[in-house]
PDB file of C-alpha atoms in Angstrom:
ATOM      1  CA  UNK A 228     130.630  63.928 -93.210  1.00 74.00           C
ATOM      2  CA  UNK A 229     128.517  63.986 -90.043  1.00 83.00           C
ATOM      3  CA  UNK A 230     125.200  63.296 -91.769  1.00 75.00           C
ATOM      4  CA  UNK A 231     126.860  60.553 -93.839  1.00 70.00           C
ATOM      5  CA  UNK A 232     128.060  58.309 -90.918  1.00 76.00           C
ATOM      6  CA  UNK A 233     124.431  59.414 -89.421  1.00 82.00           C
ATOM      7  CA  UNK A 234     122.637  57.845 -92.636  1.00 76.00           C
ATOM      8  CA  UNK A 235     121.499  60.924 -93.348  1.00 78.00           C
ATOM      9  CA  UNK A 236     123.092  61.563 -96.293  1.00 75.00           C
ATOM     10  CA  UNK A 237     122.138  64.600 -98.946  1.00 77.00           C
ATOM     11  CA  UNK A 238     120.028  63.731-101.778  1.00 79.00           C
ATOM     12  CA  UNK A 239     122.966  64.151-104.270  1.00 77.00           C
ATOM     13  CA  UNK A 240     125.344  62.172-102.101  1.00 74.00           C
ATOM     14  CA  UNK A 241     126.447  59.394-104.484  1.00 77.00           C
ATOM     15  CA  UNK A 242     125.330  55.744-103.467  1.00 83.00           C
ATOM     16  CA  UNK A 243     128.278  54.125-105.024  1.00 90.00           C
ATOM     17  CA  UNK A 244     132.006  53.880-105.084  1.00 93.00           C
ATOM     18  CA  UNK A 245     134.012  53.619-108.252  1.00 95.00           C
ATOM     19  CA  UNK A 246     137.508  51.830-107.229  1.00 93.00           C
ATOM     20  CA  UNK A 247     140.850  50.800-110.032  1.00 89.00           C
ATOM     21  CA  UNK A 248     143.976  49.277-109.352  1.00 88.00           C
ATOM     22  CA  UNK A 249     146.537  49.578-112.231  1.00 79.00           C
ATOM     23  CA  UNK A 250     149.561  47.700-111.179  1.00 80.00           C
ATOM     24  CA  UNK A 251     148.839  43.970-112.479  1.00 80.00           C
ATOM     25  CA  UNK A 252     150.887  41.521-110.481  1.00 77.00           C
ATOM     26  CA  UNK A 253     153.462  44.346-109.137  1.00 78.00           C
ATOM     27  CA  UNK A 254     156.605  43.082-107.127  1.00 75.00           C
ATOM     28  CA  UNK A 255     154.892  44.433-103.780  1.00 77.00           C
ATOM     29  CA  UNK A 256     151.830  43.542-104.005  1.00 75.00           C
ATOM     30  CA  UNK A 257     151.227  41.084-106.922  1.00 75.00           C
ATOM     31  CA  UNK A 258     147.558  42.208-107.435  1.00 82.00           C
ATOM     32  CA  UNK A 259     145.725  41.810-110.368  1.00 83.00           C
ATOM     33  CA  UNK A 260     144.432  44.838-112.596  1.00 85.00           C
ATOM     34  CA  UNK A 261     140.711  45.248-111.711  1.00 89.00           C
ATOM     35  CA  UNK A 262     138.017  48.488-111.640  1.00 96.00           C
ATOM     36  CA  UNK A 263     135.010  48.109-110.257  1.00 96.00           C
ATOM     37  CA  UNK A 264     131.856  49.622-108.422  1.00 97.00           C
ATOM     38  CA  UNK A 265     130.372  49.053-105.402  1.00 97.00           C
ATOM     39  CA  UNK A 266     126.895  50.298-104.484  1.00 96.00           C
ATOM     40  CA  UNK A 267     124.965  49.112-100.993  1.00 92.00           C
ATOM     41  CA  UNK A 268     123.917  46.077-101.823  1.00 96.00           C
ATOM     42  CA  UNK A 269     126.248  44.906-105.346  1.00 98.00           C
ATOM     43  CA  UNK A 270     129.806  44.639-106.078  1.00 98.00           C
ATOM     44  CA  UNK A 271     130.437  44.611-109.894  1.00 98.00           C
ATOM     45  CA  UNK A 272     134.502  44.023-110.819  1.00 97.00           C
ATOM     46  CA  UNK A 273     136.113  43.812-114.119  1.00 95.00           C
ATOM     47  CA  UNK A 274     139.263  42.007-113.478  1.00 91.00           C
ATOM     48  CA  UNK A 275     141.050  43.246-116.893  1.00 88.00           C
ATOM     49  CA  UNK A 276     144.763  41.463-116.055  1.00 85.00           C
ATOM     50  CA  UNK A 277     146.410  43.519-118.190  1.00 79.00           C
ATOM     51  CA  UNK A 278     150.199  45.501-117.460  1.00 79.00           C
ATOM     52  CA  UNK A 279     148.754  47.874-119.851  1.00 78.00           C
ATOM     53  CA  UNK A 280     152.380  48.751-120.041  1.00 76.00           C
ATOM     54  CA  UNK A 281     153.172  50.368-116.986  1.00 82.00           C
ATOM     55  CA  UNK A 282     156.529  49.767-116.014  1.00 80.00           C
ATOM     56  CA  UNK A 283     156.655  47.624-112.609  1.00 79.00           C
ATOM     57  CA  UNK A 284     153.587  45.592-113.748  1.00 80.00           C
ATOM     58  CA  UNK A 285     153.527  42.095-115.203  1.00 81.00           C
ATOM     59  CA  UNK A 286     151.719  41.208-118.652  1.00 78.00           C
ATOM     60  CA  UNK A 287     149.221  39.208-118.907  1.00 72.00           C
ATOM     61  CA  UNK A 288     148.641  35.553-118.624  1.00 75.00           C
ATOM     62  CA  UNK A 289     145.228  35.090-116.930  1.00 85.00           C
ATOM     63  CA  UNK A 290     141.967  36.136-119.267  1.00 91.00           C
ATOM     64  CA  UNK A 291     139.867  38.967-118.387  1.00 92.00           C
ATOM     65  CA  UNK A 292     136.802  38.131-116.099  1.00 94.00           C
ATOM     66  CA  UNK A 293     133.794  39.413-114.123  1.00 97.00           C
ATOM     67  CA  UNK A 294     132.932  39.338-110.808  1.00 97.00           C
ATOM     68  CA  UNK A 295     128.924  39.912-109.402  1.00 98.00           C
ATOM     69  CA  UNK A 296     128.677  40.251-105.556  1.00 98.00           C
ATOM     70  CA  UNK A 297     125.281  40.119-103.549  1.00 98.00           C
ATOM     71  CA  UNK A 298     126.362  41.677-100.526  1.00 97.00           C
ATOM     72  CA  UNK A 299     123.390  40.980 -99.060  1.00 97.00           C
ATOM     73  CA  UNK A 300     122.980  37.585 -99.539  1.00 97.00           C
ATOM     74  CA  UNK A 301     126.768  36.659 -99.496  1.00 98.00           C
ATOM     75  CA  UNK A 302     128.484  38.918 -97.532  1.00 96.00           C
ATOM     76  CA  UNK A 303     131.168  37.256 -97.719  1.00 97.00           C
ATOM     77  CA  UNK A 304     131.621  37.299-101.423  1.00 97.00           C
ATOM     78  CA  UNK A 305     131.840  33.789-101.973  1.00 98.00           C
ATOM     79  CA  UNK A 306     129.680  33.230-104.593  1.00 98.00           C
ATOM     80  CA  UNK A 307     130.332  34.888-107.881  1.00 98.00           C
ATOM     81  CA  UNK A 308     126.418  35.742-110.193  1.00 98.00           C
ATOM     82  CA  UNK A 309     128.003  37.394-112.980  1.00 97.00           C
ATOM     83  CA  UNK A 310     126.582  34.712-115.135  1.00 95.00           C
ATOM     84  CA  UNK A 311     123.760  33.934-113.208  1.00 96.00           C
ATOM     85  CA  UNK A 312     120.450  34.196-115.159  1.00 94.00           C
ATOM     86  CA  UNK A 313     118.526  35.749-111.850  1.00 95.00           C
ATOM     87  CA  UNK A 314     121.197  38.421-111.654  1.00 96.00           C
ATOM     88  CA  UNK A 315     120.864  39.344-115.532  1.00 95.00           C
ATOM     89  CA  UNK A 316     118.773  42.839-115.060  1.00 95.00           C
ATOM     90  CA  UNK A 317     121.690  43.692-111.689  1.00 97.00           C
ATOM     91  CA  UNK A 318     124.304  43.231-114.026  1.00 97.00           C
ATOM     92  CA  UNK A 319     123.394  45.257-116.633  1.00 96.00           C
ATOM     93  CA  UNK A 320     122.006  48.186-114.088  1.00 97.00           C
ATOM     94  CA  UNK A 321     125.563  47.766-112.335  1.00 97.00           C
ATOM     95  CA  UNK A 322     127.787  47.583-115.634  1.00 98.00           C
ATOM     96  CA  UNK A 323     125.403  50.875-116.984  1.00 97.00           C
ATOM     97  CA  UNK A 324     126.088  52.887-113.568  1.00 97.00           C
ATOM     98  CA  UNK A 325     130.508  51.777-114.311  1.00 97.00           C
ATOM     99  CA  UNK A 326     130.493  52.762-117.344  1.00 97.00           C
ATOM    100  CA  UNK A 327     128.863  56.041-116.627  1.00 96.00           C
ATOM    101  CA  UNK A 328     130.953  56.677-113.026  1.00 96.00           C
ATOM    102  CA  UNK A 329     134.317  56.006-115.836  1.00 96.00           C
ATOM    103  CA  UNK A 330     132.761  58.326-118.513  1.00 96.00           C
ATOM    104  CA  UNK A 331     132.245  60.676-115.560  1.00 94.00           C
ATOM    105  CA  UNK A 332     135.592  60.826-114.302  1.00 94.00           C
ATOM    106  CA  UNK A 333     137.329  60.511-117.520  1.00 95.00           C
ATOM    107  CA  UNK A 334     138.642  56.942-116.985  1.00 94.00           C
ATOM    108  CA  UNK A 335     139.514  54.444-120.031  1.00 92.00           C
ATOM    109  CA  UNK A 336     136.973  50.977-119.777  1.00 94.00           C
ATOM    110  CA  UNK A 337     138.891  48.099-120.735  1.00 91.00           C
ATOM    111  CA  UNK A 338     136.136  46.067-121.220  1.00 94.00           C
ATOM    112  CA  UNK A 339     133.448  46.004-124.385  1.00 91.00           C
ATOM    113  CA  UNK A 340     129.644  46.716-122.613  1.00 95.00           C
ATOM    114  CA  UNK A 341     127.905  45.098-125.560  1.00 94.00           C
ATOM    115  CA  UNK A 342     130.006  41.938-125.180  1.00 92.00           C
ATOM    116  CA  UNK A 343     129.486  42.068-121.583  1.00 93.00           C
ATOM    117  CA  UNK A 344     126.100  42.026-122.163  1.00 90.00           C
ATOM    118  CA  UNK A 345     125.699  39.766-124.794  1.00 87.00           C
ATOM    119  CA  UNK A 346     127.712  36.885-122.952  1.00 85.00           C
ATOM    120  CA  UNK A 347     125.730  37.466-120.320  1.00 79.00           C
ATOM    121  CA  UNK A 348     122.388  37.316-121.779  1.00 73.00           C
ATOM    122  CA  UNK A 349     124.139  33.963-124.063  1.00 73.00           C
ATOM    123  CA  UNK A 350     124.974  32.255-120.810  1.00 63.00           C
TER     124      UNK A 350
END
């Protein structure tokens, strides 16, 4: 871990984080339902609102959205792109690399890629 914290990381070290929280609008925490992927410089989030029946989770009453982070020019994550225009080619590079970290680990996308896409491209 050493070389990590060092930045010297090895060539096969992966240079983003895949991240899901199932529990939408629990009793302790009252989170949404959201995966997402985080690389150095982009946050991508699919906030999916769904219970997907899990018992202790709260159905759904907000629609599914997405969420585009520069974390480089807004650190502070104030200012969603998603359907920015300039942020077009990110999104699709980010939504390509979470749907490929999901198909990796074997976790089910709620979301539709093309649609993503499309709306994206529409907007």
């Amino acid at each position: 871990m050493r070389p990590v914290l060092e930045r010297d990381a090895p060539e096969d070290w992966p240079d983003s984080a895949y991240h899901r929280y199932w529990m939408h609008k629990d009793e302790h925490h009252n989170a949404w339902a959201h995966y997402g992927l985080r690389s150095h410089r982009y946050k991508l989030i699919y906030w999916y609102n769904s219970d997907l029946g899990q018992p202790g989770a709260h159905g759904p009453d907000e629609p599914p959205e997405w969420e585009l982070f520069d974390c480089e020019t807004d650190p502070l994550e104030l200012v969603n792109v998603a359907d920015d225009p300039d942020y077009a080619d990110v999104f699709d590079e980010m939504l390509a690399q979470l749907d490929a970290r999901m198909a990796q680990i074997g976790d089910v996308p709620e979301h539709d890629s093309s649609a993503a896409r499309s709306a994206r491209r529409a907007a």
